[in-house]
């Protein structure tokens, strides 16, 4: 097979595996195998830029930056949908339809109404060519680069598709992915996202497509627009879209009459809570495309379709008070304390108010009767105030100006939604929060010590920062509430054991703002010791893979603080790991010392990383490109001919995987 065919074959294989995984949810190979194939393809593409394809599966990792999103006119307008809220509304709708069509039997395609951001994706000759947001319906923004990173969207179609057409759908963020993203944000002291829908639509407008690629977005498709389609009805259209490789949810159902439509609605009104993503209703569409054409459009929406909105579960209750919580990073979150009320099967007593703007926008006042709703987020939110029930002497809510815990004046930086308490070292919830983060599972993983005990230790004056944990003695802890000999011993032992936790986790545990688990790993790997990291300049930090200016500044701030330095020095004297411990390999030799290797292609016995490690463990160096300094090339399958040619020209020894193993064992 020639190179071009090999590349082509790898691409279709990978497309198929993406489809199996992200559309069918039935992976056929392991993630590791998938990554190996993707790597192999990537290398071939690098060696052969002449075969570049913007729709190659390697392009899904993103990287393209869009500074300004171009406005694009839709070939076919993107309409809104009329809404209905009751059976009567739907009966009226059918009557209107029958006036146009006569008294013919009408069947309906019933679909879920996915709550996300609408998108129109154009395909030319089976390849994704353009993706545009809805905008005002006539024109939207070209977000092609970002859309291509969503794995369930095919870049290359299968089967018999028309030369040119568009497909419409909704970009969504499933609950699980949303929760995970928020968890990670909370861990590094960032404000979590408010709800999946806004996060999904916000993601489409990110400038860096590599950032979009990291978000667990999905795309659910619901209609094909264009000419020369091989089907006569909406429902067949959905099936056809599936055949071509699109994710068109299987929940859609064909109803022979309105009675069956009602059944569909009743069923999903209850069961939608079990879906992995958010829905806000059902869309009912006249199934026959001929009929759709006869019915046409109003100024805003098709006459042949209607949305039925589920009543979001909403209750009204009284706002008793507003309290203000202070987080680990000092961020203030206002919380509504409500008169207890039942909502969606749980008792609700509190609701999130987000920030000062939110309170001002809704003009929420203590004593008000408010409407509370449960959306995609865990804590319910207040959506409106019942002004008619407002007590006569109610007072406008004044947002606090001082920290409720330490009385320090709050600050609010330009462009930030939240107020902050700047008293980093003296504000109790910040101190406690930082220690709680320090001991958490992904950080120092201290067994025998929980969040409440940390608060207790602080209140009793036993700890003021995380270094103090290492001075705790059993005698000090024993007198505390609910402490027995055994639990006190466990605590002290747990703390002692945390000295074995590797540097990268320690770095995460320090709680530097914006330094999450991944960033901590990157920094630890790059700088190897905390001293090196302390001394790094802003410019230097930014050069590290994936470290941007915001993170770099935060690191500089952290180490610029004397108190932090003092705490770190105490951690050092206690024996906490502040540098990477290179594992000594018993098989290490110096047999490759002075030799430089380049590794190319895929291997059978070794992963590429293991292969590189084997070289380094034996004193060799691994270079990234072939040059006159290269001594050996270890060539696996698929090594590009361009590399081969270069190597031959320079007279470099080329080793097969077997030959390398022989050399290694010699
Ligand atoms: P609205 O924004 O309330 O006018 O509702 C119209 C929007 O619902 C469309 O622009 C689509 O983005 C969205 N939608 C979600 N699911 C569907 C579906 N199954 N069929 C049609 N539109 C849908
Ligand atoms: Zn404070």
XYZ file of C-alpha atoms and ligand atoms in Angstrom:
690
model
C 0.000 0.000 0.000
C 1.351 3.441 -0.752
C 1.532 6.176 1.865
C -1.562 7.991 0.685
C -3.646 4.826 0.923
C -2.244 4.040 4.361
C -3.178 7.516 5.544
C -6.624 7.176 4.018
C -7.190 3.831 5.614
C -6.120 5.039 9.048
C -8.451 7.991 8.729
C -11.489 5.881 7.888
C -10.642 3.407 10.624
C -10.388 6.212 13.168
C -13.599 7.823 11.893
C -15.353 4.521 12.383
C -13.953 4.122 15.914
C -15.022 7.648 16.808
C -18.472 6.797 15.528
C -18.604 3.571 17.530
C -17.566 5.362 20.664
C -19.311 8.722 20.527
C -22.433 8.032 18.460
C -23.223 4.378 19.142
C -21.602 4.283 22.569
C -20.148 0.886 21.617
C -16.373 1.108 21.440
C -14.658 -1.765 19.641
C -11.072 -1.036 20.619
C -9.361 0.202 23.753
C -8.519 3.868 24.239
C -4.882 2.887 24.138
C -5.208 1.241 20.728
C -7.135 4.225 19.479
C -4.428 6.604 20.655
C -1.737 4.485 19.021
C -3.524 4.626 15.684
C -4.120 8.332 16.017
C -0.452 8.901 16.796
C 0.586 6.831 13.818
C -1.679 8.855 11.560
C -0.419 12.092 13.023
C 3.170 11.170 12.307
C 2.415 10.158 8.754
C 0.624 13.427 8.206
C 3.557 15.370 9.609
C 5.949 13.563 7.318
C 3.625 14.084 4.345
C 2.099 17.524 4.503
C 1.014 17.091 0.878
C -1.779 14.794 2.100
C -3.110 17.243 4.681
C -6.882 17.109 5.123
C -8.752 19.581 7.342
C -11.245 16.798 8.075
C -8.719 14.259 9.269
C -9.506 12.777 12.706
C -6.203 14.255 13.895
C -7.726 17.710 13.508
C -10.209 17.063 16.311
C -7.770 18.072 19.033
C -8.207 21.634 17.846
C -5.562 24.314 17.958
C -6.985 26.684 15.375
C -7.605 30.124 16.847
C -10.547 32.214 15.689
C -10.049 35.852 16.614
C -13.160 37.108 14.860
C -16.027 34.845 13.986
C -17.141 35.568 10.421
C -20.797 36.267 9.792
C -22.305 33.808 7.353
C -25.739 33.967 5.714
C -27.707 30.728 6.092
C -28.671 29.027 2.822
C -31.962 28.211 4.450
C -33.291 30.331 7.233
C -33.181 28.916 10.757
C -36.639 29.414 12.151
C -37.896 29.500 15.722
C -40.667 27.261 16.954
C -44.078 28.265 18.184
C -44.707 27.128 21.714
C -47.619 25.282 23.227
C -48.292 24.516 26.850
C -51.405 22.309 26.916
C -53.385 19.681 25.057
C -55.819 22.391 24.019
C -53.014 24.335 22.357
C -52.095 21.239 20.380
C -55.692 20.512 19.387
C -55.983 24.093 18.129
C -52.780 23.650 16.187
C -54.088 20.517 14.497
C -57.306 22.318 13.579
C -55.295 25.078 11.909
C -53.298 22.494 9.989
C -56.374 20.661 8.832
C -57.792 23.879 7.463
C -54.890 23.950 5.046
C -54.485 20.250 4.325
C -58.120 19.174 4.497
C -59.263 16.299 6.598
C -56.400 13.910 5.822
C -54.834 11.634 8.421
C -51.698 13.287 9.742
C -48.889 11.517 11.468
C -46.353 13.337 13.572
C -42.687 12.962 14.321
C -42.331 13.462 18.074
C -38.878 14.471 19.275
C -37.342 15.740 22.442
C -36.482 19.409 22.559
C -32.820 19.476 23.485
C -31.756 22.505 25.451
C -28.477 23.816 24.113
C -27.270 26.030 21.289
C -28.573 25.500 17.748
C -26.167 24.838 14.963
C -26.363 24.393 11.198
C -23.656 22.210 9.660
C -23.039 22.097 5.926
C -21.543 19.077 4.157
C -20.024 19.163 0.706
C -19.266 15.860 -0.973
C -19.620 14.136 2.331
C -17.140 16.371 4.135
C -17.971 18.845 6.848
C -17.429 22.235 5.257
C -19.026 24.772 7.554
C -20.776 25.103 10.894
C -22.741 28.230 11.697
C -24.632 29.308 14.824
C -28.263 30.294 14.553
C -27.620 34.014 15.104
C -30.764 35.914 14.157
C -31.976 33.053 11.962
C -30.866 34.730 8.725
C -27.176 34.831 9.499
C -24.950 33.453 12.199
C -21.296 33.044 13.165
C -18.914 30.654 11.491
C -17.736 28.363 14.302
C -16.399 25.560 12.089
C -13.054 25.174 13.864
C -14.738 24.721 17.214
C -17.444 22.380 15.965
C -14.911 20.027 14.405
C -13.555 19.183 17.844
C -16.877 17.612 18.907
C -16.278 13.922 18.476
C -19.839 12.814 17.749
C -20.059 15.094 14.710
C -18.864 13.230 11.618
C -16.171 14.958 9.578
C -16.652 12.452 6.756
C -20.036 10.861 6.003
C -20.898 7.304 5.062
C -23.411 6.001 2.508
C -25.294 7.834 -0.236
C -25.573 11.479 0.645
C -26.363 14.393 -1.664
C -23.479 16.519 -2.854
C -24.493 19.529 -0.793
C -26.817 19.864 2.179
C -27.067 21.119 5.748
C -28.099 19.436 8.950
C -29.449 21.184 12.009
C -29.005 20.221 15.583
C -28.310 21.297 19.078
C -24.919 21.504 20.755
C -25.369 20.301 24.306
C -23.297 19.603 27.382
C -24.483 16.424 29.118
C -24.950 16.675 32.889
C -22.079 14.328 33.746
C -19.533 16.323 31.777
C -20.912 19.573 33.155
C -20.588 18.390 36.755
C -17.066 17.176 36.120
C -16.019 20.503 34.592
C -17.493 22.370 37.539
C -15.831 20.060 40.039
C -12.485 20.820 38.458
C -13.150 24.551 38.515
C -14.128 24.476 42.164
C -10.951 22.574 42.978
C -8.744 25.326 41.631
C -10.784 28.084 43.187
C -12.624 29.221 40.070
C -16.302 30.078 39.825
C -18.289 27.146 38.448
C -20.540 27.530 35.406
C -24.189 28.317 36.048
C -25.872 25.774 33.783
C -25.136 23.353 30.934
C -26.932 25.318 28.234
C -25.049 28.570 28.686
C -21.801 26.683 29.001
C -22.494 24.887 25.712
C -23.316 28.067 23.838
C -20.396 29.912 25.429
C -18.059 27.112 24.341
C -18.931 27.673 20.678
C -17.517 31.168 20.857
C -14.199 30.350 22.516
C -11.299 31.594 20.433
C -9.033 28.624 21.031
C -10.485 25.457 19.548
C -8.121 23.359 21.675
C -10.063 24.638 24.695
C -13.312 23.612 23.047
C -11.862 20.162 22.376
C -11.415 19.686 26.125
C -15.069 20.336 26.881
C -17.278 17.257 26.821
C -19.737 18.691 24.278
C -22.104 16.630 22.221
C -24.321 17.330 19.227
C -27.838 15.967 18.757
C -29.241 16.348 15.254
C -32.839 16.697 14.244
C -33.309 17.870 10.688
C -31.812 17.742 7.207
C -32.239 20.736 4.926
C -31.511 20.797 1.206
C -32.609 19.081 -1.984
C -32.553 15.613 -3.460
C -32.967 13.731 -0.230
C -33.853 10.039 -0.491
C -36.806 10.246 1.901
C -40.325 11.643 2.077
C -40.827 12.229 5.763
C -39.153 13.811 8.782
C -39.000 10.483 10.590
C -37.268 8.767 7.670
C -34.995 11.789 7.532
C -33.837 11.064 11.078
C -33.078 7.463 10.174
C -31.215 8.589 7.064
C -29.154 11.017 9.123
C -28.211 8.116 11.397
C -27.184 6.035 8.383
C -24.862 8.797 7.256
C -23.190 8.815 10.676
C -25.069 11.469 12.646
C -26.256 11.225 16.232
C -30.020 11.618 16.003
C -31.415 10.402 19.317
C -33.475 7.242 19.203
C -36.100 8.598 21.607
C -37.931 10.144 18.630
C -41.178 8.397 17.873
C -43.712 8.374 15.073
C -47.263 9.138 16.304
C -50.266 8.238 14.169
C -52.448 10.928 15.731
C -52.540 13.506 18.497
C -53.583 10.925 21.055
C -50.243 9.201 20.520
C -48.495 12.556 20.678
C -50.032 13.088 24.118
C -48.747 9.715 25.220
C -45.246 10.676 24.119
C -45.492 13.937 26.035
C -46.782 12.337 29.233
C -44.088 9.719 29.121
C -41.217 12.182 28.690
C -42.600 14.714 31.105
C -41.728 12.162 33.770
C -38.824 10.253 32.241
C -36.823 13.188 30.927
C -35.213 13.467 34.331
C -33.402 10.220 33.585
C -31.876 11.484 30.354
C -28.172 12.320 30.480
C -28.816 15.808 29.084
C -31.241 18.668 29.572
C -34.528 18.918 27.653
C -37.129 21.627 27.969
C -39.964 20.103 25.984
C -41.023 18.083 23.010
C -41.100 19.131 19.352
C -43.984 17.840 17.271
C -43.552 17.912 13.504
C -45.964 17.038 10.685
C -44.182 13.991 9.356
C -44.972 14.156 5.643
C -42.574 16.516 3.849
C -45.137 17.200 1.121
C -47.541 18.410 3.787
C -44.804 20.483 5.378
C -44.309 22.275 2.107
C -48.015 22.974 1.768
C -48.146 24.393 5.263
C -45.131 26.651 4.899
C -43.972 29.254 7.409
C -45.187 32.266 9.316
C -42.857 35.245 9.702
C -41.044 33.462 12.515
C -41.657 29.752 12.522
C -42.842 26.751 10.530
C -46.586 26.056 10.585
C -45.826 22.357 10.439
C -44.034 22.141 13.772
C -44.695 23.198 17.323
C -42.825 22.939 20.598
C -44.596 21.683 23.681
C -42.896 23.123 26.730
C -42.725 21.050 29.854
C -43.765 22.925 32.912
C -40.475 23.365 34.647
C -40.918 22.363 38.200
C -41.444 25.599 39.963
C -42.747 26.615 43.341
C -43.168 29.864 45.149
C -41.955 30.425 48.674
C -40.756 33.202 50.930
C -37.221 34.547 51.069
C -36.433 34.677 54.772
C -32.911 36.004 54.612
C -29.805 36.267 52.506
C -26.530 34.954 53.831
C -23.092 35.325 52.360
C -20.625 32.486 52.125
C -16.896 32.931 51.845
C -15.066 30.337 49.777
C -11.520 29.049 49.953
C -10.326 31.721 47.524
C -12.241 34.470 49.273
C -15.034 34.591 46.697
C -18.344 35.651 48.206
C -21.492 33.744 47.235
C -24.863 35.070 48.308
C -27.292 32.353 49.331
C -31.060 32.686 49.687
C -32.540 31.127 52.816
C -36.077 30.086 51.977
C -39.124 28.940 53.841
C -38.890 25.153 53.304
C -40.880 23.928 50.317
C -41.210 20.745 48.228
C -39.709 20.851 44.726
C -39.118 17.979 42.301
C -39.207 15.457 45.101
C -36.864 17.209 47.527
C -37.261 19.766 50.285
C -35.699 23.055 49.286
C -34.466 25.514 51.897
C -31.742 27.322 50.062
C -31.203 28.699 46.596
C -28.190 30.140 44.867
C -28.187 33.850 44.091
C -24.863 33.825 42.179
C -23.684 37.408 42.763
C -24.603 41.040 43.337
C -25.707 41.605 39.736
C -28.203 38.795 39.966
C -29.770 40.233 43.105
C -29.972 43.646 41.536
C -31.392 42.378 38.269
C -34.243 40.529 39.941
C -34.587 43.171 42.688
C -34.826 40.406 45.272
C -35.704 41.574 48.796
C -36.021 39.808 52.108
C -39.704 39.036 52.728
C -40.441 38.634 49.021
C -42.373 35.715 47.623
C -40.056 34.216 45.032
C -40.352 31.555 42.320
C -37.830 28.774 42.632
C -36.904 26.399 39.845
C -34.674 23.378 39.465
C -32.679 23.368 36.264
C -29.548 21.503 35.297
C -27.682 22.668 38.364
C -27.680 21.017 41.755
C -28.858 23.937 43.855
C -32.201 25.391 42.747
C -32.328 28.994 41.659
C -34.656 31.931 42.071
C -36.078 32.947 38.743
C -38.435 35.780 39.631
C -40.091 37.749 42.391
C -43.865 37.803 42.777
C -44.160 41.584 42.981
C -47.849 41.498 43.840
C -47.047 39.773 47.084
C -44.267 42.155 48.066
C -44.772 43.436 51.637
C -45.395 47.159 51.904
C -42.295 48.218 53.754
C -39.813 46.014 51.916
C -36.314 47.353 51.523
C -33.988 47.148 48.564
C -31.243 44.595 49.232
C -27.905 46.229 49.940
C -25.051 43.945 49.019
C -22.574 43.583 51.850
C -19.417 45.680 51.690
C -17.440 43.857 54.390
C -16.586 40.195 54.793
C -19.164 38.531 57.065
C -16.415 36.416 58.636
C -13.551 38.852 59.188
C -15.043 42.301 58.498
C -12.416 43.179 55.896
C -13.715 45.449 53.111
C -14.619 43.436 50.040
C -13.098 44.049 46.642
C -14.485 43.431 43.204
C -12.049 43.523 40.307
C -12.880 44.804 36.905
C -14.736 42.196 34.887
C -15.290 39.828 37.819
C -18.791 38.842 38.791
C -17.985 38.062 42.407
C -16.842 40.128 45.329
C -13.767 38.880 47.179
C -12.493 39.095 50.708
C -8.823 40.025 50.276
C -7.848 38.933 53.794
C -6.207 35.776 52.503
C -4.300 34.925 55.694
C -6.707 36.127 58.352
C -10.141 35.154 57.108
C -11.279 31.932 58.845
C -13.213 30.236 56.003
C -10.322 30.924 53.649
C -7.822 29.441 56.062
C -10.014 26.428 56.808
C -10.880 25.987 53.113
C -7.219 25.973 52.142
C -6.379 23.327 54.722
C -9.382 21.263 53.649
C -8.163 21.435 50.089
C -4.665 20.465 51.219
C -5.841 17.255 52.873
C -8.312 16.259 50.124
C -8.027 12.993 48.248
C -6.414 14.290 45.071
C -4.040 16.444 47.087
C -2.267 15.120 50.237
C -4.918 12.428 50.679
C -4.673 12.495 54.464
C -6.562 9.593 55.942
C -8.069 10.015 59.384
C -8.683 13.719 58.900
C -11.897 15.198 57.526
C -13.139 18.652 56.640
C -15.044 19.132 59.881
C -12.098 18.159 62.026
C -10.003 20.757 60.206
C -12.557 23.398 61.186
C -12.474 22.102 64.747
C -8.686 22.166 64.880
C -8.684 25.737 63.607
C -11.333 26.896 66.075
C -9.319 25.435 68.916
C -6.267 27.298 67.766
C -4.314 24.152 66.900
C -3.741 24.877 63.209
C -3.509 28.145 61.277
C -2.094 26.807 58.043
C -1.365 23.439 56.517
C 2.188 23.275 57.825
C 0.776 23.278 61.373
C -0.797 19.876 60.689
C 2.666 18.331 60.899
C 3.155 19.599 64.464
C -0.059 18.081 65.851
C 0.313 15.654 68.720
C -2.095 13.092 70.097
C -2.185 14.930 73.462
C -3.320 18.119 71.723
C -6.074 16.444 69.743
C -7.528 14.153 72.403
C -9.458 16.808 74.352
C -11.380 17.853 71.208
C -15.048 16.960 70.735
C -15.693 13.432 69.490
C -12.006 12.482 69.597
C -10.936 9.146 70.988
C -7.464 7.693 71.355
C -7.879 5.659 68.178
C -9.096 8.545 66.008
C -6.378 10.829 67.349
C -3.748 8.230 66.475
C -5.211 7.794 63.006
C -5.052 11.512 62.448
C -1.430 11.855 63.454
C -0.444 8.754 61.453
C -2.353 9.992 58.414
C -0.509 13.290 58.521
C 2.850 11.539 58.863
C 2.076 9.253 55.945
C 1.332 12.201 53.679
C 5.059 12.928 53.607
C 5.265 10.199 50.991
C 2.875 11.978 48.628
C 4.743 12.897 45.423
C 5.696 16.473 44.613
C 3.112 16.976 41.875
C 0.274 16.292 44.327
C 1.913 18.489 46.957
C 2.040 21.304 44.428
C -1.669 20.874 43.737
C -2.331 20.738 47.488
C -0.760 24.157 48.051
C -3.927 25.620 46.588
C -2.365 28.142 44.219
C -5.236 29.755 42.370
C -5.804 28.307 38.870
C -3.298 25.519 39.521
C -5.439 22.403 39.159
C -4.281 18.820 39.084
C -3.147 18.866 35.465
C -1.336 22.168 35.696
C 0.402 21.033 38.894
C 1.639 17.935 37.074
C 2.937 20.005 34.175
C 4.761 22.409 36.468
C 6.220 19.651 38.626
C 7.479 17.787 35.603
C 8.989 20.882 34.078
C 10.656 22.436 37.124
C 11.294 19.269 39.129
C 11.804 21.177 42.416
C 9.808 23.794 44.245
C 12.904 25.982 44.462
C 13.179 26.061 40.680
C 9.501 26.905 40.410
C 9.840 29.667 43.017
C 12.587 31.261 40.994
C 10.840 31.030 37.625
C 10.008 34.330 35.957
C 6.721 35.135 34.293
C 8.250 34.780 30.830
C 9.767 31.472 31.792
C 6.488 30.112 33.159
C 4.526 31.041 30.063
C 6.901 28.956 27.969
C 5.790 25.809 29.788
C 3.306 23.734 27.840
C -0.279 24.777 28.613
C 0.640 27.515 31.080
C -0.970 30.803 30.135
C -0.478 34.270 31.528
C -3.271 33.982 34.054
C -1.819 30.871 35.671
C 1.734 32.236 35.456
C 0.723 35.442 37.255
C -1.006 33.490 39.956
C 2.114 31.359 40.530
C 4.276 34.470 40.721
C 1.881 36.055 43.222
C 1.877 32.956 45.362
C 5.643 32.688 45.634
C 5.996 36.440 45.965
C 4.341 36.185 49.355
C 6.673 35.794 52.336
C 4.104 33.956 54.389
C 3.770 31.291 51.680
C 7.533 30.924 51.492
C 7.741 30.495 55.265
C 5.047 27.815 55.196
C 6.794 25.974 52.382
C 10.073 26.049 54.316
C 8.312 24.502 57.287
C 6.862 21.798 55.032
C 10.395 21.145 53.866
C 11.754 20.668 57.376
C 8.870 18.292 58.098
C 9.915 16.110 55.168
C 7.123 16.807 52.695
C 8.138 16.024 49.096
C 9.111 19.259 47.421
C 10.869 17.781 44.456
C 10.390 15.006 41.999
C 12.098 11.835 43.090
C 13.500 10.182 40.025
C 12.903 6.486 40.340
C 16.126 4.572 40.139
C 15.809 1.863 37.571
C 17.626 -1.351 38.562
C 18.085 -2.170 34.868
C 19.732 1.140 34.109
C 23.091 1.070 32.344
C 25.273 3.540 30.531
C 25.556 1.502 27.362
C 23.948 4.195 25.175
C 25.761 7.123 26.713
C 26.807 9.718 24.178
C 24.375 8.315 21.604
C 21.362 10.136 20.248
C 18.285 8.262 19.068
C 15.252 9.299 17.081
C 12.129 7.199 17.457
C 9.713 7.000 14.552
C 6.621 4.970 13.726
C 4.602 2.513 15.810
C 5.959 -0.518 17.627
C 4.747 -3.890 18.707
C 6.639 -4.647 21.919
C 7.017 -1.108 23.210
C 4.803 1.902 23.495
C 6.697 4.900 22.192
C 7.047 6.293 25.700
C 8.464 3.048 27.042
C 10.860 2.901 24.171
C 12.117 6.395 24.884
C 12.429 5.531 28.536
C 14.483 2.443 27.712
C 16.876 4.624 25.744
C 17.195 7.199 28.505
C 17.516 4.614 31.261
C 20.544 3.289 29.449
C 22.202 6.657 29.122
C 21.052 7.568 25.607
C 19.447 10.785 24.463
C 16.181 10.987 22.511
C 16.110 13.633 19.800
C 12.963 14.911 18.183
C 14.131 15.223 14.587
C 16.709 13.594 12.377
C 19.934 15.537 11.989
C 23.616 14.953 11.541
C 23.810 14.502 15.346
C 21.544 11.462 15.238
C 23.286 8.131 15.771
C 20.358 5.735 15.519
C 16.805 5.759 14.274
C 14.522 3.200 15.824
C 11.993 2.654 13.082
C 8.646 1.042 13.694
C 5.859 0.393 11.220
C 4.736 3.351 9.186
C 7.941 5.304 9.323
C 7.590 7.893 6.556
C 9.735 7.553 3.400
C 10.865 11.168 3.690
C 12.479 10.387 7.024
C 13.920 7.216 5.591
C 15.483 9.116 2.755
C 16.970 11.721 5.040
C 18.374 9.054 7.327
C 19.985 7.198 4.444
C 21.503 10.405 3.127
C 23.062 11.195 6.484
C 24.239 7.623 6.841
C 22.405 7.027 10.105
C 21.936 3.466 11.338
C 18.305 2.429 11.174
C 17.227 -0.105 13.762
C 14.090 -2.193 13.563
C 12.307 -2.832 16.828
C 13.902 -6.303 17.012
C 17.343 -4.915 16.275
C 16.899 -2.353 19.031
C 15.888 -5.027 21.529
C 18.944 -7.065 20.582
C 21.165 -4.024 21.072
C 19.498 -3.320 24.404
C 20.152 -6.862 25.636
C 23.658 -7.150 24.266
P -36.986 28.404 20.528
O -35.538 28.740 20.664
O -37.709 28.288 21.820
O -37.680 29.226 19.472
O -37.023 26.909 20.004
C -36.499 26.592 18.763
C -35.229 25.866 18.929
O -35.410 24.606 19.537
C -34.602 25.531 17.627
O -33.866 26.603 17.112
C -33.708 24.379 17.973
O -32.423 24.881 18.265
C -34.262 23.830 19.265
N -34.584 22.403 19.181
C -34.224 21.494 20.125
N -34.630 20.265 19.805
C -35.251 20.356 18.626
C -35.873 19.399 17.767
N -35.959 18.098 18.101
N -36.413 19.851 16.613
C -36.348 21.161 16.292
N -35.767 22.106 17.055
C -35.224 21.722 18.213
Zn -12.941 37.607 55.190
